[in-house]
Short mmCIF file of C-alpha atoms and ligand atoms in Angstrom, two decimals:
data_model
loop_
_atom_site.label_atom_id
_atom_site.label_comp_id
_atom_site.label_asym_id
_atom_site.label_seq_id
_atom_site.Cartn_x
_atom_site.Cartn_y
_atom_site.Cartn_z
CA UNK A 1 -26.23 -20.77 8.79
CA UNK A 2 -23.30 -22.76 7.45
CA UNK A 3 -20.71 -19.80 7.26
CA UNK A 4 -21.47 -18.06 10.18
CA UNK A 5 -18.46 -16.82 11.82
CA UNK A 6 -17.65 -16.43 15.68
CA UNK A 7 -18.86 -12.67 15.54
CA UNK A 8 -18.71 -9.85 13.40
CA UNK A 9 -15.49 -7.84 13.96
CA UNK A 10 -12.12 -8.99 14.83
CA UNK A 11 -10.40 -6.48 17.27
CA UNK A 12 -7.34 -6.35 19.75
CA UNK A 13 -6.71 -10.24 18.86
CA UNK A 14 -10.26 -11.32 19.43
CA UNK A 15 -13.90 -11.43 17.89
CA UNK A 16 -16.01 -8.96 18.79
CA UNK A 17 -20.08 -8.42 18.40
CA UNK A 18 -22.22 -5.37 18.76
CA UNK A 19 -26.04 -6.28 17.35
CA UNK A 20 -26.43 -2.75 17.48
CA UNK A 21 -25.03 -2.55 14.00
CA UNK A 22 -27.32 -2.60 11.02
CA UNK A 23 -27.38 -6.31 9.93
CA UNK A 24 -25.29 -7.76 6.74
CA UNK A 25 -26.66 -10.83 5.65
CA UNK A 26 -24.03 -12.88 3.57
CA UNK A 27 -25.65 -14.72 0.64
CA UNK A 28 -24.43 -17.54 -1.40
CA UNK A 29 -24.65 -16.27 -4.95
CA UNK A 30 -24.94 -20.08 -6.29
CA UNK A 31 -28.18 -20.54 -4.31
CA UNK A 32 -29.28 -17.22 -2.77
CA UNK A 33 -29.39 -18.87 0.63
CA UNK A 34 -28.39 -16.65 3.57
CA UNK A 35 -24.96 -18.63 4.89
CA UNK A 36 -23.98 -15.73 7.64
CA UNK A 37 -25.50 -12.65 9.29
CA UNK A 38 -23.30 -10.12 10.61
CA UNK A 39 -23.49 -6.61 12.06
CA UNK A 40 -22.16 -3.58 10.98
CA UNK A 41 -19.51 -1.54 12.60
CA UNK A 42 -21.35 1.09 15.19
CA UNK A 43 -19.23 3.93 16.24
CA UNK A 44 -17.94 2.48 19.21
CA UNK A 45 -16.73 -0.67 17.24
CA UNK A 46 -14.84 1.63 14.99
CA UNK A 47 -13.67 3.51 18.11
CA UNK A 48 -12.28 0.07 19.41
CA UNK A 49 -10.56 -0.72 16.22
CA UNK A 50 -8.78 2.51 15.68
CA UNK A 51 -7.91 2.75 19.52
CA UNK A 52 -6.42 -1.13 19.17
CA UNK A 53 -4.43 -0.18 16.00
CA UNK A 54 -3.38 3.05 17.42
CA UNK A 55 -2.02 1.65 20.43
CA UNK A 56 -0.58 -1.40 19.33
CA UNK A 57 1.60 0.17 16.46
CA UNK A 58 4.54 1.32 17.97
CA UNK A 59 5.92 -1.57 19.68
CA UNK A 60 5.11 -3.59 16.38
CA UNK A 61 7.52 -1.17 14.64
CA UNK A 62 10.00 -1.54 17.11
CA UNK A 63 10.51 -4.92 16.43
CA UNK A 64 13.20 -5.70 13.98
CA UNK A 65 12.08 -6.42 10.73
CA UNK A 66 13.32 -10.13 11.00
CA UNK A 67 10.92 -10.56 13.61
CA UNK A 68 8.10 -8.92 12.16
CA UNK A 69 8.67 -11.15 8.94
CA UNK A 70 8.98 -14.30 10.77
CA UNK A 71 5.32 -13.65 12.04
CA UNK A 72 4.09 -12.90 8.67
CA UNK A 73 6.02 -16.11 7.06
CA UNK A 74 4.21 -18.43 10.01
CA UNK A 75 1.03 -16.79 8.83
CA UNK A 76 1.66 -17.89 5.33
CA UNK A 77 2.35 -21.37 6.37
CA UNK A 78 -0.62 -21.90 8.22
CA UNK A 79 -2.80 -20.27 5.43
CA UNK A 80 -1.11 -22.87 2.97
CA UNK A 81 -1.78 -25.81 5.34
CA UNK A 82 -5.45 -24.40 5.43
CA UNK A 83 -5.78 -23.77 2.12
CA UNK A 84 -8.97 -26.21 1.44
CA UNK A 85 -11.33 -24.85 4.32
CA UNK A 86 -10.19 -20.87 3.40
CA UNK A 87 -10.99 -21.74 -0.37
CA UNK A 88 -14.38 -23.12 0.69
CA UNK A 89 -15.04 -20.24 2.57
CA UNK A 90 -14.03 -17.85 -0.23
CA UNK A 91 -16.49 -19.52 -2.77
CA UNK A 92 -19.07 -19.47 -0.15
CA UNK A 93 -18.53 -15.55 0.35
CA UNK A 94 -17.95 -14.89 -3.39
CA UNK A 95 -19.51 -17.60 -5.70
CA UNK A 96 -16.41 -18.13 -7.23
CA UNK A 97 -15.60 -21.61 -8.27
CA UNK A 98 -13.77 -24.04 -5.98
CA UNK A 99 -11.60 -24.95 -8.57
CA UNK A 100 -10.23 -21.47 -8.69
CA UNK A 101 -10.12 -20.26 -5.17
CA UNK A 102 -7.99 -23.65 -4.25
CA UNK A 103 -5.45 -21.94 -6.28
CA UNK A 104 -5.66 -18.54 -6.71
CA UNK A 105 -6.96 -16.80 -3.33
CA UNK A 106 -5.38 -18.03 -0.15
CA UNK A 107 -2.35 -19.03 -2.36
CA UNK A 108 -2.18 -15.55 -3.38
CA UNK A 109 -2.52 -14.04 -0.08
CA UNK A 110 0.20 -16.65 1.38
CA UNK A 111 2.34 -15.87 -1.24
CA UNK A 112 2.07 -11.84 -0.42
CA UNK A 113 2.73 -12.74 3.61
CA UNK A 114 5.74 -14.79 2.68
CA UNK A 115 7.46 -12.09 0.19
CA UNK A 116 6.94 -9.51 2.37
CA UNK A 117 7.84 -11.39 5.35
CA UNK A 118 10.86 -12.21 3.70
CA UNK A 119 11.83 -8.48 2.91
CA UNK A 120 10.90 -7.14 6.27
CA UNK A 121 14.34 -7.66 7.46
CA UNK A 122 16.04 -5.90 4.79
CA UNK A 123 13.86 -2.63 4.98
CA UNK A 124 16.77 0.08 5.68
CA UNK A 125 17.65 3.45 4.87
CA UNK A 126 20.54 4.77 3.18
CA UNK A 127 23.90 6.41 3.72
CA UNK A 128 24.52 9.70 1.95
CA UNK A 129 27.95 10.96 1.90
CA UNK A 130 28.46 14.91 1.68
CA UNK A 131 31.18 17.22 1.15
CA UNK A 132 33.32 18.12 3.81
CA UNK A 133 33.14 15.16 5.51
CA UNK A 134 29.45 15.80 6.56
CA UNK A 135 26.72 13.19 5.84
CA UNK A 136 23.51 12.07 5.73
CA UNK A 137 21.40 9.04 6.56
CA UNK A 138 17.70 8.07 6.02
CA UNK A 139 15.60 5.87 8.42
CA UNK A 140 12.52 4.01 7.00
CA UNK A 141 9.84 4.70 9.19
CA UNK A 142 6.22 3.06 9.79
CA UNK A 143 3.43 5.36 8.62
CA UNK A 144 1.31 4.32 11.58
CA UNK A 145 -2.28 3.20 11.37
CA UNK A 146 -3.41 2.30 7.84
CA UNK A 147 -6.93 1.71 6.71
CA UNK A 148 -7.62 -1.10 4.19
CA UNK A 149 -10.85 -1.25 2.12
CA UNK A 150 -11.49 -4.09 0.06
CA UNK A 151 -13.77 -4.80 -3.05
CA UNK A 152 -16.00 -8.00 -3.22
CA UNK A 153 -14.07 -9.97 -5.65
CA UNK A 154 -10.89 -11.31 -4.17
CA UNK A 155 -11.52 -10.61 -0.33
CA UNK A 156 -8.62 -13.03 0.90
CA UNK A 157 -6.40 -11.83 -1.42
CA UNK A 158 -6.93 -8.07 -1.16
CA UNK A 159 -6.88 -8.26 2.78
CA UNK A 160 -3.46 -10.14 2.67
CA UNK A 161 -2.03 -7.80 -0.25
CA UNK A 162 -2.74 -4.83 1.92
CA UNK A 163 -1.63 -6.35 5.29
CA UNK A 164 1.50 -7.87 4.50
CA UNK A 165 3.40 -4.56 3.25
CA UNK A 166 1.67 -2.70 5.76
CA UNK A 167 2.89 -5.06 8.61
CA UNK A 168 6.25 -5.79 7.15
CA UNK A 169 7.17 -1.80 7.51
CA UNK A 170 5.71 -1.66 11.05
CA UNK A 171 2.17 -0.17 10.41
CA UNK A 172 -0.97 -1.40 12.31
CA UNK A 173 -4.13 -1.82 10.12
CA UNK A 174 -8.01 -1.46 10.29
CA UNK A 175 -9.44 -3.10 7.43
CA UNK A 176 -12.95 -3.33 6.16
CA UNK A 177 -13.97 -5.97 3.84
CA UNK A 178 -16.86 -5.12 1.29
CA UNK A 179 -20.26 -5.90 2.86
CA UNK A 180 -20.79 -8.48 0.40
CA UNK A 181 -17.88 -10.81 1.21
CA UNK A 182 -17.46 -10.13 4.66
CA UNK A 183 -16.25 -13.57 5.83
CA UNK A 184 -12.54 -14.35 4.93
CA UNK A 185 -10.80 -11.26 6.17
CA UNK A 186 -12.18 -12.29 9.87
CA UNK A 187 -10.00 -15.96 9.55
CA UNK A 188 -7.11 -14.07 8.28
CA UNK A 189 -6.86 -12.00 11.12
CA UNK A 190 -7.61 -14.69 13.44
CA UNK A 191 -4.88 -16.80 11.47
CA UNK A 192 -2.36 -13.71 11.74
CA UNK A 193 -3.47 -13.71 15.35
CA UNK A 194 -2.47 -17.45 16.00
CA UNK A 195 0.71 -16.80 13.98
CA UNK A 196 1.98 -14.72 16.63
CA UNK A 197 0.88 -11.09 15.75
CA UNK A 198 0.52 -9.36 18.51
CA UNK A 199 -3.03 -7.85 19.43
CA UNK A 200 -4.24 -4.86 17.42
CA UNK A 201 -1.93 -4.91 14.84
CA UNK A 202 -4.37 -6.16 11.89
CA UNK A 203 -8.13 -5.67 13.05
CA UNK A 204 -11.22 -6.17 11.01
CA UNK A 205 -14.44 -4.38 11.17
CA UNK A 206 -17.63 -4.94 8.77
CA UNK A 207 -19.61 -2.18 7.03
CA UNK A 208 -20.89 -0.27 4.35
CA UNK A 209 -19.30 2.84 2.47
CA UNK A 210 -20.04 5.17 5.72
CA UNK A 211 -18.18 2.84 7.93
CA UNK A 212 -15.26 2.95 5.58
CA UNK A 213 -15.76 6.99 5.32
CA UNK A 214 -15.90 7.00 9.00
CA UNK A 215 -12.39 5.32 9.32
CA UNK A 216 -10.51 7.66 6.84
CA UNK A 217 -11.31 10.71 8.37
CA UNK A 218 -9.98 9.78 11.68
CA UNK A 219 -7.03 11.79 13.28
CA UNK A 220 -5.24 8.50 13.87
CA UNK A 221 -5.42 7.52 10.46
CA UNK A 222 -2.01 7.95 8.41
CA UNK A 223 -2.58 6.18 4.88
CA UNK A 224 -5.85 4.30 3.02
CA UNK A 225 -5.46 1.76 0.72
CA UNK A 226 -8.92 1.11 -1.29
CA UNK A 227 -9.55 -1.29 -3.54
CA UNK A 228 -12.65 -0.18 -5.17
CA UNK A 229 -14.51 1.46 -8.12
CA UNK A 230 -13.11 4.85 -9.90
CA UNK A 231 -16.55 6.46 -8.18
CA UNK A 232 -15.55 5.32 -4.58
CA UNK A 233 -11.63 5.88 -5.14
CA UNK A 234 -12.68 9.56 -5.86
CA UNK A 235 -14.65 10.27 -2.60
CA UNK A 236 -12.05 8.17 -0.28
CA UNK A 237 -8.96 9.94 -2.25
CA UNK A 238 -10.71 13.25 -1.41
CA UNK A 239 -11.44 12.32 2.32
CA UNK A 240 -8.01 11.33 2.63
CA UNK A 241 -6.46 14.45 0.97
CA UNK A 242 -7.98 16.43 3.89
CA UNK A 243 -5.64 15.10 6.35
CA UNK A 244 -2.89 15.06 3.71
CA UNK A 245 -3.10 10.91 4.27
CA UNK A 246 -1.20 8.62 2.31
CA UNK A 247 -3.22 6.84 -0.36
CA UNK A 248 -2.81 3.65 -2.81
CA UNK A 249 -5.58 3.51 -5.05
CA UNK A 250 -6.76 0.17 -6.83
CA UNK A 251 -9.59 1.02 -9.02
CA UNK A 252 -11.47 0.14 -12.18
CA UNK A 253 -10.52 -0.62 -15.71
CA UNK A 254 -11.57 -1.08 -19.05
CA UNK A 255 -8.35 -2.58 -20.52
CA UNK A 256 -7.58 -3.71 -23.99
CA UNK A 257 -5.96 -6.81 -25.33
CA UNK A 258 -4.53 -6.22 -28.82
CA UNK A 259 -4.07 -9.79 -31.08
CA UNK A 260 -2.03 -9.37 -34.15
CA UNK A 261 -2.35 -11.75 -37.06
CA UNK A 262 0.82 -13.50 -36.50
CA UNK A 263 -0.06 -14.16 -33.00
CA UNK A 264 -0.42 -17.87 -31.92
CA UNK A 265 -3.99 -18.03 -31.98
CA UNK A 266 -4.55 -20.65 -29.05
CA UNK A 267 -2.43 -18.66 -26.52
CA UNK A 268 -4.52 -15.32 -27.61
CA UNK A 269 -7.71 -17.46 -27.11
CA UNK A 270 -6.69 -18.48 -23.73
CA UNK A 271 -5.63 -15.07 -22.81
CA UNK A 272 -8.85 -13.91 -23.89
CA UNK A 273 -10.60 -16.59 -21.62
CA UNK A 274 -8.24 -15.70 -18.58
CA UNK A 275 -8.99 -11.86 -19.36
CA UNK A 276 -12.54 -11.91 -19.52
CA UNK A 277 -14.26 -15.21 -18.02
CA UNK A 278 -12.03 -16.01 -14.61
CA UNK A 279 -14.02 -15.21 -11.43
CA UNK A 280 -16.98 -14.81 -13.90
CA UNK A 281 -15.53 -11.67 -15.33
CA UNK A 282 -15.26 -9.94 -11.83
CA UNK A 283 -11.62 -8.88 -12.19
CA UNK A 284 -10.40 -5.29 -12.34
CA UNK A 285 -7.55 -5.86 -14.95
CA UNK A 286 -9.70 -7.67 -17.50
CA UNK A 287 -8.87 -7.36 -21.08
CA UNK A 288 -12.49 -6.76 -22.25
CA UNK A 289 -11.89 -4.68 -25.15
CA UNK A 290 -10.19 -7.29 -27.73
CA UNK A 291 -8.68 -5.70 -30.58
CA UNK A 292 -8.14 -8.50 -33.04
CA UNK A 293 -6.41 -7.85 -36.53
CA UNK A 294 -8.88 -8.14 -39.16
CA UNK A 295 -7.46 -11.00 -41.02
CA UNK A 296 -7.71 -13.31 -38.09
CA UNK A 297 -10.57 -11.80 -36.36
CA UNK A 298 -13.23 -14.56 -37.65
CA UNK A 299 -10.81 -17.55 -36.68
CA UNK A 300 -10.40 -15.94 -33.09
CA UNK A 301 -13.99 -15.92 -32.53
CA UNK A 302 -14.66 -19.15 -34.18
CA UNK A 303 -12.37 -20.73 -31.47
CA UNK A 304 -13.09 -18.75 -28.28
CA UNK A 305 -16.70 -19.94 -29.14
CA UNK A 306 -15.77 -23.38 -29.61
CA UNK A 307 -13.65 -22.95 -26.36
CA UNK A 308 -16.63 -21.85 -24.20
CA UNK A 309 -19.02 -24.54 -25.75
CA UNK A 310 -16.61 -26.98 -24.74
CA UNK A 311 -15.18 -25.72 -21.35
CA UNK A 312 -17.84 -23.91 -19.42
CA UNK A 313 -19.36 -25.72 -16.57
CA UNK A 314 -21.93 -23.94 -14.44
CA UNK A 315 -23.07 -25.46 -11.21
CA UNK A 316 -22.59 -25.63 -7.52
CA UNK A 317 -18.95 -23.86 -6.98
CA UNK A 318 -18.29 -26.00 -4.20
CA UNK A 319 -18.14 -28.84 -7.08
CA UNK A 320 -14.50 -28.93 -8.21
CA UNK A 321 -15.80 -30.08 -11.88
CA UNK A 322 -17.75 -26.32 -11.98
CA UNK A 323 -15.55 -24.09 -13.61
CA UNK A 324 -17.64 -20.89 -14.27
CA UNK A 325 -19.69 -19.59 -11.05
CA UNK A 326 -22.44 -16.89 -10.57
CA UNK A 327 -22.25 -13.24 -10.51
CA UNK A 328 -20.97 -12.20 -6.67
CA UNK A 329 -24.69 -10.67 -5.86
CA UNK A 330 -28.30 -10.38 -7.52
CA UNK A 331 -27.03 -6.60 -7.89
CA UNK A 332 -24.13 -7.31 -9.88
CA UNK A 333 -25.80 -9.77 -11.67
CA UNK A 334 -28.49 -6.94 -12.62
CA UNK A 335 -25.62 -4.64 -13.68
CA UNK A 336 -24.63 -7.09 -15.92
CA UNK A 337 -27.53 -7.81 -17.77
CA UNK A 338 -28.15 -4.09 -18.15
CA UNK A 339 -24.96 -3.81 -19.84
CA UNK A 340 -25.71 -6.76 -22.07
CA UNK A 341 -29.10 -5.22 -22.99
CA UNK A 342 -27.28 -2.08 -23.82
CA UNK A 343 -24.71 -3.47 -26.06
CA UNK A 344 -27.65 -5.09 -28.08
CA UNK A 345 -29.68 -2.00 -28.34
CA UNK A 346 -26.58 -0.30 -29.59
CA UNK A 347 -26.04 -2.43 -32.27
CA UNK A 348 -23.58 -4.96 -31.13
CA UNK A 349 -24.10 -8.79 -32.06
CA UNK A 350 -24.36 -11.70 -29.74
CA UNK A 351 -21.79 -14.59 -30.82
CA UNK A 352 -22.09 -16.59 -27.53
CA UNK A 353 -24.21 -16.32 -24.10
CA UNK A 354 -26.17 -13.01 -23.81
CA UNK A 355 -28.51 -13.85 -21.01
CA UNK A 356 -29.04 -15.09 -17.65
CA UNK A 357 -28.53 -18.64 -17.17
CA UNK A 358 -31.56 -20.49 -16.82
CA UNK A 359 -30.62 -22.17 -13.26
CA UNK A 360 -30.82 -21.03 -9.74
CA UNK A 361 -28.22 -18.24 -8.19
CA UNK A 362 -27.35 -15.16 -9.98
CA UNK A 363 -25.40 -16.81 -13.09
CA UNK A 364 -25.07 -15.07 -16.33
CA UNK A 365 -23.88 -16.56 -19.47
CA UNK A 366 -20.19 -15.86 -20.58
CA UNK A 367 -20.86 -13.40 -23.42
CA UNK A 368 -19.00 -12.31 -26.69
CA UNK A 369 -19.99 -9.45 -28.69
CA UNK A 370 -18.70 -8.85 -32.08
CA UNK A 371 -19.38 -6.14 -34.44
CA UNK A 372 -18.38 -3.42 -31.43
CA UNK A 373 -17.24 -0.13 -32.31
CA UNK A 374 -15.36 2.18 -29.74
CA UNK A 375 -18.48 4.54 -28.98
CA UNK A 376 -20.58 1.76 -27.65
CA UNK A 377 -21.25 1.67 -23.91
CA UNK A 378 -20.10 -1.80 -23.70
CA UNK A 379 -16.50 -0.53 -25.28
CA UNK A 380 -16.32 2.09 -22.92
CA UNK A 381 -17.34 1.53 -19.18
CA UNK A 382 -16.33 -1.05 -16.96
CA UNK A 383 -19.08 -4.01 -16.93
CA UNK A 384 -17.13 -6.22 -13.95
CA UNK A 385 -18.90 -9.55 -15.53
CA UNK A 386 -18.40 -11.81 -18.07
CA UNK A 387 -18.69 -9.59 -21.05
CA UNK A 388 -15.98 -9.43 -23.99
CA UNK A 389 -16.13 -7.17 -26.76
CA UNK A 390 -14.30 -8.06 -30.07
CA UNK A 391 -13.52 -5.26 -31.90
CA UNK A 392 -11.22 -5.38 -35.35
CA UNK A 393 -8.13 -3.25 -36.57
CA UNK A 394 -5.98 -2.70 -39.55
CA UNK A 395 -2.75 -0.91 -38.22
CA UNK A 396 -0.33 -1.35 -35.01
CA UNK A 397 -0.71 2.51 -34.86
CA UNK A 398 -4.39 2.45 -35.04
CA UNK A 399 -4.53 -0.50 -32.40
CA UNK A 400 -2.36 1.56 -29.91
CA UNK A 401 -4.52 4.74 -30.40
CA UNK A 402 -7.74 3.00 -29.86
CA UNK A 403 -6.59 1.20 -26.81
CA UNK A 404 -5.23 4.20 -25.25
CA UNK A 405 -8.51 5.80 -25.55
CA UNK A 406 -10.00 5.42 -22.74
CA UNK A 407 -9.96 7.16 -18.95
CA UNK A 408 -8.86 3.95 -17.21
CA UNK A 409 -5.28 2.69 -17.44
CA UNK A 410 -5.27 -0.48 -15.26
CA UNK A 411 -3.83 -3.08 -17.57
CA UNK A 412 -3.04 -4.04 -21.23
CA UNK A 413 -2.04 -7.12 -23.10
CA UNK A 414 -0.58 -7.78 -26.65
CA UNK A 415 0.00 -11.13 -28.68
CA UNK A 416 2.41 -11.16 -31.57
CA UNK A 417 5.24 -13.32 -32.11
CA UNK A 418 6.98 -10.24 -33.35
CA UNK A 419 9.21 -9.31 -30.21
CA UNK A 420 10.35 -5.95 -31.16
CA UNK A 421 6.80 -4.97 -32.03
CA UNK A 422 5.63 -6.43 -28.57
CA UNK A 423 8.03 -4.27 -26.58
CA UNK A 424 6.98 -1.31 -29.04
CA UNK A 425 3.50 -1.77 -28.30
CA UNK A 426 3.67 -2.05 -24.69
CA UNK A 427 5.92 1.12 -24.21
CA UNK A 428 3.03 2.91 -25.94
CA UNK A 429 0.25 1.46 -23.75
CA UNK A 430 -1.13 3.90 -21.24
CA UNK A 431 -1.27 1.53 -18.34
CA UNK A 432 0.33 0.03 -15.27
CA UNK A 433 0.21 -3.42 -15.55
CA UNK A 434 1.36 -4.59 -19.17
CA UNK A 435 0.93 -8.35 -20.53
CA UNK A 436 3.19 -9.62 -23.59
CA UNK A 437 1.67 -13.22 -24.70
CA UNK A 438 -0.37 -13.77 -21.50
CA UNK A 439 -2.89 -12.16 -19.62
CA UNK A 440 -4.06 -11.38 -15.94
CA UNK A 441 -1.22 -13.33 -14.23
CA UNK A 442 -0.66 -11.11 -11.09
CA UNK A 443 2.88 -12.62 -9.28
CA UNK A 444 3.76 -11.11 -5.85
CA UNK A 445 7.08 -10.18 -7.48
CA UNK A 446 5.70 -7.92 -9.95
CA UNK A 447 4.19 -4.48 -9.23
CA UNK A 448 0.42 -4.50 -9.81
CA UNK A 449 -1.58 -1.17 -10.04
CA UNK A 450 -2.85 1.34 -12.95
CA UNK A 451 -2.69 4.81 -14.21
CA UNK A 452 -4.77 7.17 -15.31
CA UNK A 453 -8.32 6.93 -13.28
CA UNK A 454 -7.45 3.35 -12.66
CA UNK A 455 -5.33 4.36 -9.53
CA UNK A 456 -2.49 5.61 -7.48
CA UNK A 457 0.55 3.75 -6.27
CA UNK A 458 1.39 -0.03 -6.61
CA UNK A 459 0.76 -3.21 -5.07
CA UNK A 460 3.17 -5.96 -4.62
CA UNK A 461 6.20 -6.11 -5.20
CA UNK A 462 9.46 -4.07 -3.71
CA UNK A 463 7.39 -1.32 -4.97
CA UNK A 464 5.00 -1.46 -2.41
CA UNK A 465 7.31 -0.89 0.30
CA UNK A 466 7.68 2.94 -0.87
CA UNK A 467 3.49 3.12 -0.30
CA UNK A 468 3.66 1.76 3.39
CA UNK A 469 6.75 3.88 4.55
CA UNK A 470 8.48 7.21 4.62
CA UNK A 471 11.88 8.02 4.82
CA UNK A 472 13.12 10.42 7.80
CA UNK A 473 16.21 12.02 6.27
CA UNK A 474 18.96 13.19 9.15
CA UNK A 475 22.13 15.46 8.38
CA UNK A 476 25.18 14.91 10.05
CA UNK A 477 27.57 18.07 10.62
CA UNK A 478 30.98 16.70 11.50
CA UNK A 479 33.06 20.01 11.19
CA UNK A 480 32.35 23.82 11.81
CA UNK A 481 29.15 25.29 11.30
CA UNK A 482 29.62 28.40 9.19
CA UNK A 483 26.88 31.56 9.60
CA UNK A 484 26.55 34.63 7.54
CA UNK A 485 26.84 36.54 10.87
P1 NDP B 501 -16.78 -0.31 -4.57
O1 NDP B 501 -15.98 1.10 -4.93
O2 NDP B 501 -18.10 -0.10 -4.34
O3 NDP B 501 -16.41 -0.54 -2.99
C1 NDP B 501 -15.00 -0.89 -2.84
C2 NDP B 501 -14.98 -0.71 -1.06
O4 NDP B 501 -15.32 0.61 -0.63
C3 NDP B 501 -16.19 -1.40 -0.43
O5 NDP B 501 -15.67 -2.12 0.59
C4 NDP B 501 -17.16 -0.47 -0.08
O6 NDP B 501 -18.29 -0.63 1.00
C5 NDP B 501 -16.20 0.86 0.24
N1 NDP B 501 -17.07 2.03 0.23
C6 NDP B 501 -17.90 2.64 -0.67
N2 NDP B 501 -18.14 3.82 -0.21
C7 NDP B 501 -17.15 4.19 0.41
C8 NDP B 501 -17.22 5.35 0.92
N3 NDP B 501 -17.57 6.54 0.78
N4 NDP B 501 -15.92 5.71 1.96
C9 NDP B 501 -15.42 4.64 2.22
N5 NDP B 501 -15.53 3.46 1.63
C10 NDP B 501 -16.27 3.07 0.77
O7 NDP B 501 -16.29 -1.55 -5.30
P2 NDP B 501 -16.84 -3.08 -5.62
O8 NDP B 501 -16.64 -3.80 -4.03
O9 NDP B 501 -18.44 -2.77 -5.97
O10 NDP B 501 -15.75 -3.37 -6.13
C11 NDP B 501 -15.71 -3.68 -7.65
C12 NDP B 501 -14.67 -2.54 -8.07
O11 NDP B 501 -13.39 -2.81 -7.78
C13 NDP B 501 -14.63 -2.29 -9.62
O12 NDP B 501 -14.60 -1.25 -10.33
C14 NDP B 501 -13.16 -3.39 -9.93
O13 NDP B 501 -12.32 -2.74 -11.01
C15 NDP B 501 -12.57 -2.73 -8.78
N6 NDP B 501 -11.46 -3.52 -8.35
C16 NDP B 501 -10.11 -2.78 -8.61
C17 NDP B 501 -8.86 -3.69 -8.31
C18 NDP B 501 -7.43 -3.27 -8.54
O14 NDP B 501 -6.54 -3.73 -7.88
N7 NDP B 501 -7.45 -2.40 -9.47
C19 NDP B 501 -9.39 -5.08 -7.64
C20 NDP B 501 -10.51 -5.54 -7.61
C21 NDP B 501 -11.49 -4.60 -7.79
P3 NDP B 501 -19.46 -1.40 0.42
O15 NDP B 501 -19.21 -3.05 -0.05
O16 NDP B 501 -20.35 -1.92 1.62
O17 NDP B 501 -20.07 -0.74 -0.74
#
């Protein structure tokens, strides 16, 4: 098998296997070929990982931030040096085109390690002067053992986005990738170890939801960070609440993109492509409800379809000429095809695509629906595939109200050349991550996360530090202590 890792789990600085765990087959989505077979973590493996993380955390936290940061930055350099092989692994794991993974996955993970590695030395508390010469200070402390649980669309990036701020703050982590994409987190753990991370600080265990569930409820765990769907988020948040654990929830979305008639239409089309067809549409922040001002709707759809016809190249994602890959799995393909059928049944019109591609692998054609109304299933539910819905609107107020009429609040975008309008519209959006004349960029310096059902907390940026540390407050009495009796 061409992507078989050394073993299923990485614990305490080494690969660990326990074949008693149920088999997990890793399938190359472009062909259906099994490229690796791993085993789900047994209770013994889960115990080993949690014990290792618990034992390693105090010494890691006791290092200076600069020392911790040095390890993370060294790992970032190693990841960059290994970008091609990591990208090929990510492509085999997910089916995403190598053309994408070469620039978006390991590189984004390296950015996070470098950024939080750089911040680690400056994570401090504050001095608070008080009346009468008394004063207080705060100590920024690590939370302890954190659990990271990942989705399958950006496995390398998700592992690094969670590990980087957690480790910078002095926490340890047990990370469980999605069972669909188990490979790349193992290599990230190995690189961190080679970069000098002490054994046990970052551990990877494989498994399905039940393994994730068993990690969350363990008494040694202080925090859970999940990237996944809203239904899973509800379960994980509820389980974490039992032990009053900290959470970060990066969940699903059904984000709007509003295109006004004065927008640069080519830029807007590029935004719609980035926000619907990159990674074959398997991106949580995608702007899948594209509201286009009525007077430019036809021109917008015509240019979009023209660009898709000219630019979409399907094929083996390991071929760098390929621009559009398969769905991550057969199951995800069936979900997406089900939504397309439902869209057609509810009266939406297919302007482009609309079916499974006639080739091996789990390919779905990039699909554009017109004639979509707000109440249709395809306009309300997250599809997580290459399906774009075009809706038209007449006024700014209407576009804002309809954009916000959703339970989700992950992202939102606006295209216009009127900057006063752009800022007014993003102020009114009920979403955590907004874009003006761009879409889906996620630089590490910028907070990323959702409001409403799309999540709790933020990843990336200085803000993530608040989600992986807590403040201890110390009151210092300098004078007499007055008591009532
Ligand atoms: P799921 O919610 O199905 O799974 C997410 C992770 O949680 C997986 O590792 C899964 O394991 C695990 N899991 C499932 N049930 C439990 C449980 N009861 N307790 C603990 N862990 C559990 O999401 P997908 O993997 O299908 O990913 C797609 C979803 O992720 C979409 O909704 C998407 O929007 C969201 N997402 C959000 C992002 C964000 O940053 N906001 C970014 C990327 C994706 P297993 O895989 O074995 O089921």
